[in-house]
Amino acid sequence: RGSFPATQYKLWGATMCMGLIYFHSGPETLAFVERAYRMVQESGDDQAAFNGALAASKMHWLQSHDSGQVLPKLEYETSTTTSVGEAWLGNPELAAEGGLHGLRVALLPHHKFPRRCDGNSAAA
C-alpha cells in the first residue's frame, strides 16, 4: 500500500505500491499491463501509471473478496487485512451498470508489509 499518486490516494484512501507486486497471467492482466505500460511511457512513473490505469478501469474496492460490498475508502497505515478491488477492462460505461469485471487486485495489509518503517514499528 502506498499514498502516491495523491489523486488516487485521496479517492481510495491507499494506492497500489509497486515495491512488491505479483501478476497472475491472463488476458485481463495482459490488457491491464499493456495499458499501464503505455501510461508509464507518457509519465515516466510506474506507480502513477499503474494506479492511473486502475482508476481509468473504474476500480472499486470491496469489503472482502466474496462480499461484493463496495468500501467507501481503504485504510493505509492502519490496515490489518488484505483489501480486494475489481476493475473493468472493457467498456467503462458497462462497469458503471454492473457489468462483469475483468481484473482483481489485492493490497496487502500494511502492518505485515509496511511501506514505511520507523523506529516504533515491529518491521523496523
PDB file of C-alpha atoms in Angstrom:
ATOM      1  CA  ARG A   1       0.000   0.000   0.000  1.00  0.00           C
ATOM      2  CA  GLY A   2       1.103   3.489  -0.709  1.00  0.00           C
ATOM      3  CA  SER A   3      -0.062   7.090  -0.700  1.00  0.00           C
ATOM      4  CA  PHE A   4       1.130   8.075  -4.181  1.00  0.00           C
ATOM      5  CA  PRO A   5      -0.201   9.290  -6.521  1.00  0.00           C
ATOM      6  CA  ALA A   6      -2.167  11.800  -4.466  1.00  0.00           C
ATOM      7  CA  THR A   7      -5.210  11.763  -6.775  1.00  0.00           C
ATOM      8  CA  GLN A   8      -5.907   8.058  -6.212  1.00  0.00           C
ATOM      9  CA  TYR A   9      -4.858   8.256  -2.547  1.00  0.00           C
ATOM     10  CA  LYS A  10      -7.481  10.940  -1.890  1.00  0.00           C
ATOM     11  CA  LEU A  11     -10.085   8.946  -3.800  1.00  0.00           C
ATOM     12  CA  TRP A  12      -9.322   5.448  -2.454  1.00  0.00           C
ATOM     13  CA  GLY A  13      -7.520   6.021   0.879  1.00  0.00           C
ATOM     14  CA  ALA A  14      -4.492   3.975  -0.274  1.00  0.00           C
ATOM     15  CA  THR A  15      -2.808   3.175  -3.575  1.00  0.00           C
ATOM     16  CA  MET A  16      -1.107   0.240  -5.233  1.00  0.00           C
ATOM     17  CA  CYS A  17       2.582   0.325  -4.312  1.00  0.00           C
ATOM     18  CA  MET A  18       4.934  -1.007  -6.961  1.00  0.00           C
ATOM     19  CA  GLY A  19       7.616  -2.050  -4.440  1.00  0.00           C
ATOM     20  CA  LEU A  20       6.119  -5.551  -4.159  1.00  0.00           C
ATOM     21  CA  ILE A  21       3.871  -6.736  -6.958  1.00  0.00           C
ATOM     22  CA  TYR A  22       2.807 -10.084  -8.428  1.00  0.00           C
ATOM     23  CA  PHE A  23       0.816 -10.605 -11.614  1.00  0.00           C
ATOM     24  CA  HIS A  24      -1.256 -13.706 -12.312  1.00  0.00           C
ATOM     25  CA  SER A  25      -1.149 -14.210 -16.065  1.00  0.00           C
ATOM     26  CA  GLY A  26      -4.332 -13.996 -18.100  1.00  0.00           C
ATOM     27  CA  PRO A  27      -5.936 -11.894 -20.833  1.00  0.00           C
ATOM     28  CA  GLU A  28      -7.275  -9.334 -18.336  1.00  0.00           C
ATOM     29  CA  THR A  29      -3.856  -8.924 -16.724  1.00  0.00           C
ATOM     30  CA  LEU A  30      -2.180  -8.552 -20.109  1.00  0.00           C
ATOM     31  CA  ALA A  31      -4.679  -5.862 -21.167  1.00  0.00           C
ATOM     32  CA  PHE A  32      -4.123  -4.002 -17.888  1.00  0.00           C
ATOM     33  CA  VAL A  33      -0.315  -4.179 -18.067  1.00  0.00           C
ATOM     34  CA  GLU A  34      -0.340  -3.014 -21.694  1.00  0.00           C
ATOM     35  CA  ARG A  35      -2.496  -0.007 -20.707  1.00  0.00           C
ATOM     36  CA  ALA A  36      -0.268   0.765 -17.715  1.00  0.00           C
ATOM     37  CA  TYR A  37       2.904   0.364 -19.803  1.00  0.00           C
ATOM     38  CA  ARG A  38       1.651   2.962 -22.296  1.00  0.00           C
ATOM     39  CA  MET A  39       0.953   5.271 -19.359  1.00  0.00           C
ATOM     40  CA  VAL A  40       4.476   4.676 -17.946  1.00  0.00           C
ATOM     41  CA  GLN A  41       5.920   5.746 -21.311  1.00  0.00           C
ATOM     42  CA  GLU A  42       3.968   9.012 -21.028  1.00  0.00           C
ATOM     43  CA  SER A  43       4.502   9.777 -17.329  1.00  0.00           C
ATOM     44  CA  GLY A  44       7.841   8.101 -16.627  1.00  0.00           C
ATOM     45  CA  ASP A  45       6.488   6.834 -13.276  1.00  0.00           C
ATOM     46  CA  ASP A  46       5.344   3.245 -12.786  1.00  0.00           C
ATOM     47  CA  GLN A  47       3.328   3.847  -9.628  1.00  0.00           C
ATOM     48  CA  ALA A  48       1.465   6.826 -11.122  1.00  0.00           C
ATOM     49  CA  ALA A  49       0.832   4.867 -14.316  1.00  0.00           C
ATOM     50  CA  PHE A  50      -0.404   1.641 -12.699  1.00  0.00           C
ATOM     51  CA  ASN A  51      -2.708   3.472 -10.287  1.00  0.00           C
ATOM     52  CA  GLY A  52      -3.891   5.687 -13.145  1.00  0.00           C
ATOM     53  CA  ALA A  53      -4.648   2.588 -15.217  1.00  0.00           C
ATOM     54  CA  LEU A  54      -6.691   1.188 -12.313  1.00  0.00           C
ATOM     55  CA  ALA A  55      -8.593   4.456 -11.987  1.00  0.00           C
ATOM     56  CA  ALA A  56      -9.252   4.504 -15.744  1.00  0.00           C
ATOM     57  CA  SER A  57     -10.631   0.964 -15.359  1.00  0.00           C
ATOM     58  CA  LYS A  58     -13.298   2.089 -12.850  1.00  0.00           C
ATOM     59  CA  MET A  59     -11.529   0.463  -9.897  1.00  0.00           C
ATOM     60  CA  HIS A  60     -13.628  -0.170  -6.796  1.00  0.00           C
ATOM     61  CA  TRP A  61     -12.593  -1.773  -3.513  1.00  0.00           C
ATOM     62  CA  LEU A  62     -14.625  -4.493  -1.794  1.00  0.00           C
ATOM     63  CA  GLN A  63     -15.310  -5.265   1.873  1.00  0.00           C
ATOM     64  CA  SER A  64     -13.955  -8.777   1.213  1.00  0.00           C
ATOM     65  CA  HIS A  65     -13.161 -10.905  -1.839  1.00  0.00           C
ATOM     66  CA  ASP A  66     -16.573 -12.591  -1.770  1.00  0.00           C
ATOM     67  CA  SER A  67     -18.874  -9.930  -0.286  1.00  0.00           C
ATOM     68  CA  GLY A  68     -19.452  -7.716  -3.310  1.00  0.00           C
ATOM     69  CA  GLN A  69     -19.984  -4.812  -0.861  1.00  0.00           C
ATOM     70  CA  VAL A  70     -18.032  -1.748  -2.014  1.00  0.00           C
ATOM     71  CA  LEU A  71     -15.843   0.064   0.533  1.00  0.00           C
ATOM     72  CA  PRO A  72     -16.073   3.857   0.640  1.00  0.00           C
ATOM     73  CA  LYS A  73     -12.315   4.164   1.447  1.00  0.00           C
ATOM     74  CA  LEU A  74      -9.322   1.942   2.091  1.00  0.00           C
ATOM     75  CA  GLU A  75      -7.073   2.170   5.110  1.00  0.00           C
ATOM     76  CA  TYR A  76      -3.385   2.780   4.526  1.00  0.00           C
ATOM     77  CA  GLU A  77      -1.056   2.642   7.541  1.00  0.00           C
ATOM     78  CA  THR A  78      -3.787   1.310   9.857  1.00  0.00           C
ATOM     79  CA  SER A  79      -4.763  -1.574   7.550  1.00  0.00           C
ATOM     80  CA  THR A  80      -4.660  -5.066   9.071  1.00  0.00           C
ATOM     81  CA  THR A  81      -6.396  -7.093   6.352  1.00  0.00           C
ATOM     82  CA  THR A  82      -5.920  -7.666   2.632  1.00  0.00           C
ATOM     83  CA  SER A  83      -8.110  -5.374   0.527  1.00  0.00           C
ATOM     84  CA  VAL A  84      -9.517  -6.637  -2.769  1.00  0.00           C
ATOM     85  CA  GLY A  85     -10.538  -4.462  -5.679  1.00  0.00           C
ATOM     86  CA  GLU A  86     -12.134  -5.061  -9.054  1.00  0.00           C
ATOM     87  CA  ALA A  87     -11.583  -3.176 -12.287  1.00  0.00           C
ATOM     88  CA  TRP A  88     -13.391  -3.316 -15.601  1.00  0.00           C
ATOM     89  CA  LEU A  89     -11.126  -3.588 -18.623  1.00  0.00           C
ATOM     90  CA  GLY A  90     -13.780  -3.314 -21.314  1.00  0.00           C
ATOM     91  CA  ASN A  91     -16.328  -0.590 -21.853  1.00  0.00           C
ATOM     92  CA  PRO A  92     -16.288   1.725 -18.768  1.00  0.00           C
ATOM     93  CA  GLU A  93     -19.987   2.514 -19.222  1.00  0.00           C
ATOM     94  CA  LEU A  94     -20.824  -1.177 -18.706  1.00  0.00           C
ATOM     95  CA  ALA A  95     -18.809  -1.221 -15.477  1.00  0.00           C
ATOM     96  CA  ALA A  96     -20.973   1.574 -14.091  1.00  0.00           C
ATOM     97  CA  GLU A  97     -24.017  -0.557 -14.930  1.00  0.00           C
ATOM     98  CA  GLY A  98     -22.684  -3.568 -13.022  1.00  0.00           C
ATOM     99  CA  GLY A  99     -21.091  -5.352 -15.974  1.00  0.00           C
ATOM    100  CA  LEU A 100     -18.612  -8.185 -15.492  1.00  0.00           C
ATOM    101  CA  HIS A 101     -15.240  -7.137 -14.160  1.00  0.00           C
ATOM    102  CA  GLY A 102     -12.010  -8.338 -15.665  1.00  0.00           C
ATOM    103  CA  LEU A 103      -9.262  -7.712 -13.118  1.00  0.00           C
ATOM    104  CA  ARG A 104      -8.864  -8.295  -9.388  1.00  0.00           C
ATOM    105  CA  VAL A 105      -6.232  -6.541  -7.295  1.00  0.00           C
ATOM    106  CA  ALA A 106      -5.233  -7.275  -3.706  1.00  0.00           C
ATOM    107  CA  LEU A 107      -3.481  -4.782  -1.450  1.00  0.00           C
ATOM    108  CA  LEU A 108      -1.596  -6.475   1.376  1.00  0.00           C
ATOM    109  CA  PRO A 109      -2.085  -5.234   4.955  1.00  0.00           C
ATOM    110  CA  HIS A 110       0.329  -2.505   5.963  1.00  0.00           C
ATOM    111  CA  HIS A 111       1.035  -3.994   9.402  1.00  0.00           C
ATOM    112  CA  LYS A 112       2.603  -7.078   7.741  1.00  0.00           C
ATOM    113  CA  PHE A 113       4.076  -5.401   4.653  1.00  0.00           C
ATOM    114  CA  PRO A 114       4.887  -1.819   5.677  1.00  0.00           C
ATOM    115  CA  ARG A 115       5.653   0.771   3.038  1.00  0.00           C
ATOM    116  CA  ARG A 116       7.172   2.977   5.706  1.00  0.00           C
ATOM    117  CA  CYS A 117       9.234   1.680   8.583  1.00  0.00           C
ATOM    118  CA  ASP A 118      10.056   3.763  11.631  1.00  0.00           C
ATOM    119  CA  GLY A 119      11.729   3.040  14.957  1.00  0.00           C
ATOM    120  CA  ASN A 120       8.374   2.216  16.581  1.00  0.00           C
ATOM    121  CA  SER A 121       7.256  -0.419  14.089  1.00  0.00           C
ATOM    122  CA  ALA A 122       7.820  -4.144  14.500  1.00  0.00           C
ATOM    123  CA  ALA A 123       9.158  -4.260  10.942  1.00  0.00           C
ATOM    124  CA  ALA A 124      11.946  -1.734  11.580  1.00  0.00           C
TER     125      ALA A 124
END
